Short mmCIF file of C-alpha atoms and ligand atoms in Angstrom, two decimals:
data_model
loop_
_atom_site.label_atom_id
_atom_site.label_comp_id
_atom_site.label_asym_id
_atom_site.label_seq_id
_atom_site.Cartn_x
_atom_site.Cartn_y
_atom_site.Cartn_z
CA MET U 1404 -23.73 77.70 268.42
CA THR U 1405 -24.18 79.42 265.71
CA THR U 1406 -26.63 78.42 262.72
CA ASN U 1407 -24.23 75.90 260.74
CA GLU U 1408 -22.77 74.22 263.74
CA THR U 1409 -24.56 70.38 264.02
CA LYS U 1410 -25.59 69.84 267.33
CA PRO U 1411 -24.31 66.90 269.39
CA GLY U 1412 -27.52 64.48 268.40
CA LEU U 1413 -26.65 65.22 264.83
CA ALA U 1414 -23.06 64.94 264.97
CA ALA U 1415 -23.40 62.28 267.11
CA ILE U 1416 -25.91 60.59 264.05
CA LEU U 1417 -23.00 61.70 261.58
CA ALA U 1418 -19.94 59.86 263.23
CA ALA U 1419 -21.46 56.27 263.85
CA PRO U 1420 -19.91 53.53 261.87
CA THR U 1421 -23.42 52.07 261.36
CA LEU U 1422 -24.07 55.06 259.18
CA ASP U 1423 -24.96 53.90 255.80
CA ALA U 1424 -22.47 55.11 253.30
CA ASP U 1425 -25.41 57.00 251.08
CA MET U 1426 -26.60 59.10 253.73
CA LYS U 1427 -23.56 59.99 254.96
CA LYS U 1428 -22.69 61.21 251.62
CA ILE U 1429 -26.32 63.11 251.53
CA ALA U 1430 -26.14 64.41 254.76
CA ASP U 1431 -22.63 66.07 254.10
CA LYS U 1432 -24.04 67.56 251.04
CA VAL U 1433 -26.41 69.14 252.84
CA LEU U 1434 -23.93 69.84 255.63
CA ARG U 1435 -22.67 72.23 252.62
CA GLN U 1436 -25.70 73.60 251.45
CA GLU U 1437 -25.44 71.24 247.92
CA ARG U 1438 -28.31 70.90 246.32
CA LEU U 1439 -29.76 66.76 246.80
CA THR U 1440 -30.40 65.14 243.47
CA PRO U 1441 -33.83 63.58 242.88
CA GLU U 1442 -31.66 60.10 243.40
CA ASP U 1443 -30.76 61.38 246.49
CA GLY U 1444 -34.04 62.39 247.31
CA VAL U 1445 -35.40 58.50 246.22
CA ALA U 1446 -32.61 57.31 248.28
CA LEU U 1447 -33.60 59.14 251.37
CA PHE U 1448 -36.66 57.47 251.31
CA GLU U 1449 -35.75 54.48 250.82
CA LYS U 1450 -33.08 54.22 253.46
CA GLY U 1451 -33.15 57.13 255.27
CA GLU U 1452 -33.87 55.90 259.00
CA VAL U 1453 -36.45 58.58 261.01
CA GLY U 1454 -33.83 59.91 263.38
CA PHE U 1455 -31.01 60.57 261.20
CA LEU U 1456 -33.65 62.85 258.97
CA GLY U 1457 -34.98 64.69 262.03
CA ALA U 1458 -31.84 65.57 263.04
CA LEU U 1459 -30.66 66.69 259.28
CA ALA U 1460 -33.97 68.44 259.24
CA ASN U 1461 -33.79 70.13 262.01
CA HIS U 1462 -30.59 71.05 261.16
CA VAL U 1463 -31.68 73.20 257.77
CA ARG U 1464 -34.88 74.23 259.99
CA GLU U 1465 -32.65 75.94 262.53
CA ARG U 1466 -30.24 77.23 259.59
CA MET U 1467 -33.23 79.19 258.15
CA HIS U 1468 -35.09 79.79 260.81
CA GLY U 1469 -33.49 78.96 264.44
CA ASN U 1470 -36.88 78.36 266.34
CA LYS U 1471 -38.99 80.57 264.94
CA THR U 1472 -42.30 78.83 264.19
CA TYR U 1473 -45.04 81.05 262.02
CA PHE U 1474 -48.73 81.09 262.42
CA ASN U 1475 -50.98 83.20 261.24
CA ARG U 1476 -54.70 84.31 262.48
CA ASN U 1477 -56.64 83.46 259.36
CA PHE U 1478 -60.54 82.06 258.70
CA HIS U 1479 -62.04 80.18 255.94
CA ILE U 1480 -64.63 80.57 253.59
CA GLU U 1481 -65.68 77.29 251.47
CA PRO U 1482 -68.46 78.50 249.16
CA THR U 1483 -69.36 75.31 248.33
CA ASN U 1484 -68.64 72.07 248.16
CA VAL U 1485 -70.26 71.22 244.50
CA CYS U 1486 -67.80 69.76 242.52
CA VAL U 1487 -67.83 68.80 238.57
CA PHE U 1488 -64.44 66.80 239.40
CA THR U 1489 -64.42 63.30 240.30
CA CYS U 1490 -61.18 62.92 242.55
CA LYS U 1491 -61.35 59.62 244.69
CA PHE U 1492 -60.09 60.75 247.79
CA CYS U 1493 -62.49 63.60 248.16
CA SER U 1494 -65.19 62.82 250.69
CA TYR U 1495 -66.11 66.01 250.92
CA SER U 1496 -67.86 66.71 247.32
CA ARG U 1497 -70.95 66.67 245.36
CA LEU U 1498 -71.93 66.39 241.93
CA TYR U 1499 -74.05 68.74 240.82
CA LYS U 1500 -77.04 66.30 240.08
CA HIS U 1501 -76.92 65.67 244.28
CA ARG U 1502 -76.40 69.31 245.11
CA GLU U 1503 -79.52 69.41 247.51
CA GLU U 1504 -76.71 66.92 249.53
CA GLY U 1505 -73.89 69.88 249.99
CA TRP U 1506 -74.34 73.74 250.19
CA GLU U 1507 -73.71 76.87 247.99
CA LEU U 1508 -73.48 79.97 249.63
CA SER U 1509 -74.48 83.42 248.05
CA ILE U 1510 -72.09 86.18 248.17
CA ASP U 1511 -74.40 87.62 251.03
CA GLU U 1512 -73.80 84.69 252.84
CA MET U 1513 -70.00 84.66 252.29
CA LEU U 1514 -69.73 88.60 253.26
CA ASP U 1515 -71.69 88.08 256.60
CA ILE U 1516 -68.78 85.27 257.39
CA VAL U 1517 -66.33 88.11 256.73
CA LYS U 1518 -68.64 90.45 259.35
CA LYS U 1519 -68.52 87.64 262.19
CA TYR U 1520 -64.81 88.78 262.15
CA ASP U 1521 -65.58 92.48 262.35
CA GLY U 1522 -62.67 93.98 265.43
CA GLN U 1523 -61.24 90.80 265.33
CA PRO U 1524 -57.41 90.93 264.42
CA VAL U 1525 -57.41 88.66 261.57
CA THR U 1526 -54.56 89.25 258.74
CA GLU U 1527 -56.43 87.02 256.08
CA VAL U 1528 -58.94 85.02 254.59
CA HIS U 1529 -58.80 81.70 252.51
CA ILE U 1530 -61.19 80.86 250.17
CA VAL U 1531 -61.16 77.14 248.67
CA GLY U 1532 -64.23 75.26 247.40
CA GLY U 1533 -65.66 72.86 245.51
CA VAL U 1534 -65.38 73.59 241.63
CA HIS U 1535 -69.39 74.62 240.98
CA PRO U 1536 -70.27 74.53 237.44
CA LYS U 1537 -72.55 78.19 238.24
CA MET U 1538 -70.48 80.19 239.92
CA ASN U 1539 -68.19 81.67 237.54
CA LEU U 1540 -65.41 84.53 237.38
CA ASP U 1541 -67.81 87.37 237.35
CA PHE U 1542 -69.30 85.98 241.00
CA PHE U 1543 -65.64 85.33 242.67
CA ILE U 1544 -64.84 89.75 240.84
CA GLU U 1545 -68.21 90.32 242.93
CA LEU U 1546 -67.29 88.21 246.06
CA ILE U 1547 -63.55 89.54 246.20
CA ARG U 1548 -64.23 93.60 245.31
CA LYS U 1549 -67.00 93.04 248.57
CA ILE U 1550 -64.93 91.96 250.76
CA LYS U 1551 -62.44 94.45 249.77
CA ALA U 1552 -64.21 97.40 249.86
CA HIS U 1553 -65.90 95.72 253.68
CA ARG U 1554 -62.69 95.45 254.97
CA PRO U 1555 -59.47 96.59 252.87
CA ASP U 1556 -56.88 95.25 255.12
CA LEU U 1557 -58.19 91.62 255.46
CA HIS U 1558 -55.43 89.61 253.19
CA ILE U 1559 -57.23 87.69 250.63
CA LYS U 1560 -55.50 84.46 249.39
CA GLY U 1561 -57.65 82.22 247.34
CA PHE U 1562 -58.72 79.50 244.75
CA THR U 1563 -56.68 76.70 243.84
CA ALA U 1564 -55.27 75.89 239.94
CA VAL U 1565 -58.29 73.93 239.73
CA GLU U 1566 -60.86 75.97 240.55
CA LEU U 1567 -58.95 78.91 238.40
CA ASP U 1568 -58.55 76.58 235.90
CA TYR U 1569 -62.37 76.12 235.15
CA MET U 1570 -62.65 79.55 236.01
CA PHE U 1571 -60.75 80.90 232.72
CA ARG U 1572 -61.73 78.20 230.73
CA LYS U 1573 -65.36 78.78 231.04
CA ALA U 1574 -64.66 82.39 230.76
CA LYS U 1575 -62.84 81.33 227.72
CA LEU U 1576 -60.34 83.68 228.89
CA THR U 1577 -55.84 83.33 228.99
CA THR U 1578 -54.93 81.84 232.19
CA ALA U 1579 -52.75 85.64 232.59
CA GLU U 1580 -56.07 87.71 231.50
CA GLY U 1581 -58.17 86.13 234.01
CA MET U 1582 -55.53 86.12 237.02
CA ARG U 1583 -54.67 89.74 236.03
CA LEU U 1584 -58.99 90.81 236.44
CA LEU U 1585 -58.83 88.51 239.71
CA HIS U 1586 -55.58 90.30 241.19
CA GLU U 1587 -57.13 93.75 240.47
CA ALA U 1588 -59.95 92.54 242.45
CA GLY U 1589 -58.12 91.89 245.50
CA LEU U 1590 -56.60 88.93 245.20
CA GLN U 1591 -53.37 88.64 246.98
CA SER U 1592 -52.07 85.16 246.50
CA MET U 1593 -53.31 81.53 245.98
CA PRO U 1594 -53.32 78.76 248.12
CA GLY U 1595 -51.27 75.59 247.38
CA GLY U 1596 -54.23 73.05 246.78
CA GLY U 1597 -54.79 70.74 243.55
CA ALA U 1598 -51.41 69.53 243.12
CA GLU U 1599 -51.78 66.12 244.73
CA ILE U 1600 -48.52 64.55 242.62
CA PHE U 1601 -47.57 65.74 239.59
CA HIS U 1602 -47.30 62.85 237.39
CA PRO U 1603 -49.82 61.34 234.69
CA ASP U 1604 -49.72 57.86 235.50
CA VAL U 1605 -51.07 58.37 239.54
CA ARG U 1606 -53.08 61.28 238.08
CA ALA U 1607 -54.71 59.28 235.97
CA GLN U 1608 -55.97 56.81 239.27
CA ILE U 1609 -56.56 59.45 241.55
CA CYS U 1610 -57.79 62.64 240.09
CA HIS U 1611 -58.29 61.99 236.10
CA ASP U 1612 -60.53 64.69 235.47
CA LYS U 1613 -58.81 67.74 236.58
CA VAL U 1614 -56.30 70.30 235.59
CA ASP U 1615 -52.74 67.83 234.92
CA GLY U 1616 -49.15 68.88 236.22
CA GLU U 1617 -48.57 70.73 234.03
CA GLY U 1618 -51.63 72.98 233.84
CA TRP U 1619 -50.92 73.15 237.81
CA LEU U 1620 -47.38 74.78 236.72
CA ASP U 1621 -48.48 76.83 234.23
CA ILE U 1622 -51.32 78.51 236.34
CA HIS U 1623 -49.11 79.02 239.41
CA ARG U 1624 -46.39 80.37 237.38
CA THR U 1625 -48.67 82.94 235.99
CA ALA U 1626 -49.15 84.10 238.96
CA HIS U 1627 -46.12 84.48 240.07
CA GLN U 1628 -45.52 86.70 237.17
CA THR U 1629 -48.77 88.61 237.74
CA GLY U 1630 -47.44 89.57 241.44
CA MET U 1631 -48.83 87.23 243.43
CA VAL U 1632 -47.11 84.56 246.05
CA THR U 1633 -48.04 81.25 246.23
CA ASN U 1634 -47.98 77.72 248.89
CA ALA U 1635 -47.68 74.40 247.06
CA THR U 1636 -48.91 71.06 248.68
CA MET U 1637 -48.67 67.20 247.65
CA LEU U 1638 -50.73 64.97 248.72
CA TYR U 1639 -48.92 61.87 249.98
CA GLY U 1640 -49.27 58.47 251.57
CA HIS U 1641 -51.76 56.78 249.09
CA VAL U 1642 -50.74 55.21 245.26
CA GLU U 1643 -48.30 56.87 244.80
CA ALA U 1644 -44.45 55.28 245.15
CA TYR U 1645 -41.28 57.54 246.11
CA TRP U 1646 -40.36 58.44 243.42
CA HIS U 1647 -43.75 60.20 241.75
CA ARG U 1648 -43.20 62.36 245.14
CA VAL U 1649 -39.40 63.33 244.36
CA ASP U 1650 -40.52 63.66 241.04
CA HIS U 1651 -42.84 66.27 242.60
CA MET U 1652 -40.72 68.03 244.32
CA GLU U 1653 -38.45 68.22 241.74
CA LYS U 1654 -41.15 70.12 239.14
CA LEU U 1655 -42.12 72.35 241.80
CA ARG U 1656 -38.18 73.32 242.84
CA GLN U 1657 -37.40 74.37 239.27
CA LEU U 1658 -40.44 76.63 238.82
CA GLN U 1659 -39.16 78.18 242.05
CA ASP U 1660 -36.11 78.67 240.64
CA GLU U 1661 -37.31 80.39 237.72
CA THR U 1662 -39.90 82.49 239.58
CA HIS U 1663 -39.45 82.94 242.71
CA GLY U 1664 -43.06 82.92 243.62
CA PHE U 1665 -43.85 80.67 246.45
CA ASN U 1666 -43.90 80.84 250.11
CA THR U 1667 -44.28 77.71 251.56
CA PHE U 1668 -44.04 74.09 250.46
CA ILE U 1669 -47.27 71.88 252.32
CA PRO U 1670 -47.18 67.85 252.26
CA LEU U 1671 -50.60 66.44 252.64
CA LYS U 1672 -51.20 63.33 254.20
CA PHE U 1673 -54.06 61.28 252.61
CA ARG U 1674 -56.87 60.28 254.82
CA ASN U 1675 -59.24 57.69 253.73
CA LYS U 1676 -62.12 58.19 255.27
CA ASP U 1677 -65.39 57.65 253.41
CA ASN U 1678 -63.38 58.59 249.94
CA GLU U 1679 -63.26 55.74 247.11
CA MET U 1680 -59.60 55.09 248.72
CA ALA U 1681 -60.76 53.96 251.85
CA HIS U 1682 -59.37 50.92 251.51
CA ILE U 1683 -55.81 52.12 251.47
CA PRO U 1684 -54.33 52.94 254.54
CA GLU U 1685 -53.04 55.97 256.18
CA SER U 1686 -49.37 56.27 256.53
CA THR U 1687 -47.60 55.97 260.21
CA ILE U 1688 -46.63 58.89 262.03
CA ILE U 1689 -43.00 57.86 261.37
CA GLU U 1690 -43.66 57.77 257.84
CA ASP U 1691 -45.30 61.30 257.84
CA LEU U 1692 -41.86 62.62 259.67
CA LYS U 1693 -40.00 61.19 257.85
CA MET U 1694 -41.69 63.14 254.51
CA TYR U 1695 -41.54 66.80 256.73
CA ALA U 1696 -38.23 65.59 257.04
CA ILE U 1697 -37.09 64.68 253.07
CA ALA U 1698 -39.03 67.60 252.32
CA ARG U 1699 -36.93 69.98 254.24
CA LEU U 1700 -33.72 68.61 252.42
CA TYR U 1701 -35.06 68.52 248.91
CA MET U 1702 -37.19 71.57 249.05
CA ASP U 1703 -34.24 73.79 249.19
CA ASN U 1704 -35.20 77.32 247.50
CA PHE U 1705 -38.90 77.19 249.70
CA PRO U 1706 -38.69 79.61 252.52
CA HIS U 1707 -40.99 77.28 254.36
CA LEU U 1708 -42.52 73.98 255.23
CA LYS U 1709 -46.08 74.02 256.16
CA ALA U 1710 -47.16 71.10 258.69
CA TYR U 1711 -51.33 71.88 258.80
CA TRP U 1712 -52.26 71.01 261.90
CA PRO U 1713 -55.77 69.94 261.62
CA MET U 1714 -55.07 67.33 259.34
CA LEU U 1715 -52.69 65.85 261.76
CA GLY U 1716 -53.72 66.60 265.17
CA ARG U 1717 -52.04 68.73 267.42
CA SER U 1718 -49.26 66.61 269.05
CA THR U 1719 -48.16 65.09 265.55
CA ALA U 1720 -47.83 68.84 264.90
CA GLN U 1721 -45.64 69.63 267.72
CA LEU U 1722 -43.33 66.81 266.59
CA THR U 1723 -42.57 67.94 262.95
CA LEU U 1724 -41.53 71.30 264.47
CA SER U 1725 -38.46 68.68 264.37
CA PHE U 1726 -38.11 67.73 261.67
CA GLY U 1727 -38.39 70.19 259.17
CA VAL U 1728 -41.52 72.26 259.53
CA ASN U 1729 -41.53 75.65 260.49
CA ASP U 1730 -44.96 76.80 260.25
CA LEU U 1731 -48.63 75.88 261.76
CA ASP U 1732 -50.63 77.29 259.33
CA GLY U 1733 -53.19 79.77 261.21
CA THR U 1734 -56.00 79.74 264.09
CA ILE U 1735 -58.29 78.18 261.23
CA ASP U 1736 -61.77 79.34 262.34
CA ASP U 1737 -65.05 78.27 260.55
CA THR U 1738 -65.12 75.88 258.34
CA THR U 1739 -62.50 73.40 256.90
CA LYS U 1740 -64.36 70.32 255.97
CA ILE U 1741 -62.06 69.06 253.31
CA TYR U 1742 -60.25 67.78 255.85
CA SER U 1743 -62.86 66.74 258.77
CA MET U 1744 -64.91 64.64 256.15
CA ALA U 1745 -62.16 63.35 255.26
CA GLY U 1746 -60.95 61.84 259.30
CA ALA U 1747 -58.68 64.44 259.99
CA GLU U 1748 -57.43 63.88 263.60
CA GLU U 1749 -59.36 67.54 264.57
CA GLN U 1750 -63.31 67.40 264.14
CA SER U 1751 -63.79 71.22 264.82
CA PRO U 1752 -60.26 72.55 263.82
CA SER U 1753 -60.20 75.91 265.64
CA MET U 1754 -57.71 77.36 267.95
CA ASN U 1755 -56.92 80.80 269.45
CA THR U 1756 -53.65 82.33 269.53
CA ALA U 1757 -53.27 81.61 273.12
CA GLN U 1758 -53.94 77.70 272.56
CA LEU U 1759 -51.46 77.95 269.34
CA ALA U 1760 -48.76 79.77 270.73
CA MET U 1761 -48.88 77.46 274.22
CA LEU U 1762 -48.37 74.50 271.52
CA ILE U 1763 -45.65 75.90 269.84
CA ARG U 1764 -43.86 76.29 273.31
CA GLN U 1765 -44.27 73.42 274.80
CA ALA U 1766 -42.47 71.95 271.97
CA GLY U 1767 -39.53 74.42 272.52
CA ARG U 1768 -40.04 76.80 269.70
CA SER U 1769 -40.85 80.58 269.57
CA PRO U 1770 -44.44 81.09 268.12
CA VAL U 1771 -44.36 83.80 265.83
CA GLU U 1772 -47.59 85.48 264.08
CA ARG U 1773 -47.16 86.09 260.62
CA ASP U 1774 -49.46 88.02 258.13
CA THR U 1775 -49.58 85.94 254.39
CA VAL U 1776 -46.33 86.99 253.17
CA TYR U 1777 -44.35 86.13 256.23
CA ASN U 1778 -44.10 89.51 257.71
CA GLU U 1779 -43.57 88.88 261.47
CA ILE U 1780 -47.03 90.80 263.36
CA ARG U 1781 -45.91 89.45 266.78
CA ASP U 1782 -43.35 87.04 268.77
CA TYR U 1783 -45.57 85.50 271.81
CA SER U 1784 -42.17 83.75 273.36
CA GLU U 1785 -42.54 85.44 276.48
CA VAL U 1786 -46.25 86.66 276.25
CA GLU U 1787 -48.40 84.99 279.56
CA PHE U 1788 -51.75 84.00 279.03
CA SER U 1789 -54.69 84.19 281.26
CA GLU U 1790 -56.21 80.96 282.30
CA GLU U 1791 -59.30 81.85 280.23
CA GLU U 1792 -57.42 82.72 277.31
CA LEU U 1793 -55.80 79.38 277.33
CA MET U 1794 -59.19 77.69 278.17
CA ASN U 1795 -61.77 79.04 275.50
O1 V47 A 2126 -55.77 69.87 246.89
C1 V47 A 2126 -58.38 66.68 249.74
C2 V47 A 2126 -56.53 67.89 249.87
C3 V47 A 2126 -56.11 69.84 249.04
C4 V47 A 2126 -58.03 64.65 251.30
O2 V47 A 2126 -52.03 76.57 250.97
C5 V47 A 2126 -57.19 65.84 250.93
O3 V47 A 2126 -52.02 77.21 252.58
C6 V47 A 2126 -55.88 64.68 252.78
O4 V47 A 2126 -54.20 72.84 249.98
N1 V47 A 2126 -56.97 63.53 252.60
C7 V47 A 2126 -56.91 71.50 249.71
N2 V47 A 2126 -56.15 65.98 251.86
C8 V47 A 2126 -56.45 72.15 250.83
C9 V47 A 2126 -55.68 72.83 250.68
C10 V47 A 2126 -54.71 73.58 251.89
C11 V47 A 2126 -55.60 73.46 252.88
C12 V47 A 2126 -54.28 74.12 253.76
C13 V47 A 2126 -53.59 75.27 253.12
C14 V47 A 2126 -53.06 75.80 252.28
C15 V47 A 2126 -52.62 77.04 252.06
C16 V47 A 2126 -53.62 74.58 251.16
O5 V47 A 2126 -57.07 69.26 250.52
C17 V47 A 2126 -56.85 69.22 248.40
C18 V47 A 2126 -56.44 68.00 248.41
O6 V47 A 2126 -55.17 67.15 248.09
N3 V47 A 2126 -57.37 67.34 250.23
N4 V47 A 2126 -58.78 65.26 250.44
C19 V47 A 2126 -58.04 63.91 251.67
N5 V47 A 2126 -59.02 62.78 251.37
FE1 SF4 A 2127 -63.71 68.73 243.75
FE2 SF4 A 2127 -61.47 69.43 244.93
FE3 SF4 A 2127 -62.85 67.78 245.70
FE4 SF4 A 2127 -61.14 67.41 243.89
S1 SF4 A 2127 -60.51 67.50 245.49
S2 SF4 A 2127 -63.26 66.49 243.64
S3 SF4 A 2127 -61.49 69.07 242.90
S4 SF4 A 2127 -63.60 69.49 245.53
#
């Protein structure tokens, strides 16, 4: 089958006399590779049935990536959970005055985490945490330099736009100046956190005191102009309406048209354990799958769509691979407390390469290890694993 042919399942769905006329029009646009409008995006959320959305998103995913599903070998460092901000969905942060309940790692302690991976084939360290009032730009420049000096081959992906906005303002630097300093020290890319929902009405309710949507976009624009690639997230399934999600995706799509600096879009499902939004019920798996599918259809200029498996759990992560997702992030070792503390499925989120590759193969896809910028490192479709590797 060539990449633009429709699979029998999709053909049958599109031919069904019961298919809504608006959905049929949108499907025809997708098959012609025409861009969807914000109205189309909202209509997909309101009227798109899960099987229809999945079949269409899967068509796009296979047109772009065939059967490949990417993952990388990475580990996380979370320097601190002390944070000056008060996002209502956050289960993990502690205010400075309660810092004894949290953690604050020194540069040496963080280097010790890096050293634990000496001799292991990890390709990326992902550094992200709370916004500590005393961990400033100089502190992080020193950390990055020391990691690079110890292990030059390790790609450093670090700091959300929220952390950078605070760091640069405190250092009294422009975004471009601060970004250049970090890039020169060895920072190579940025994760997508802190985006939440850009619209100010939603931000006012869930995260009123951190960088606003325009500020987030401006920091990513500057990162792209400085020569770094970045990701983008969207925290969904709380107080927002469908049109807020579409507005968020539209703003990202416009910036991507301008800079082409985004690699991956990552919808993040709101988890409601131990936070000030605990009264809001979590989205269902069906809603999650629809979210991924619509993201794949709408974000036509984003090369990759990632499901963050520690948050979703392994089984749902496998399902997303038929709903547009082509990336399952990484083997993710060490501490990723922002999710486990918010009620994520995976309390100790770590899978070795064999386990992650098998998870992908069991979903009928081809696991391919990538580096942070999607250079392919190894195809694991045919690799045989020992029982020991799969059990560990
Ligand atoms: O911005 C916080 C989210 C994000 C909750 O770029 C929550 O590769 C759900 O962005 N329920 C930070 N989500 C982490 C992040 C990330 C993760 C993995 C990979 C990448 C990447 C980026 O975590 C925050 C916020 O949106 N978050 N609390 C919660 N209760
Ligand atoms: Fe701080 Fe990030 Fe938590 Fe917001 S989500 S309170 S910025 S750690």
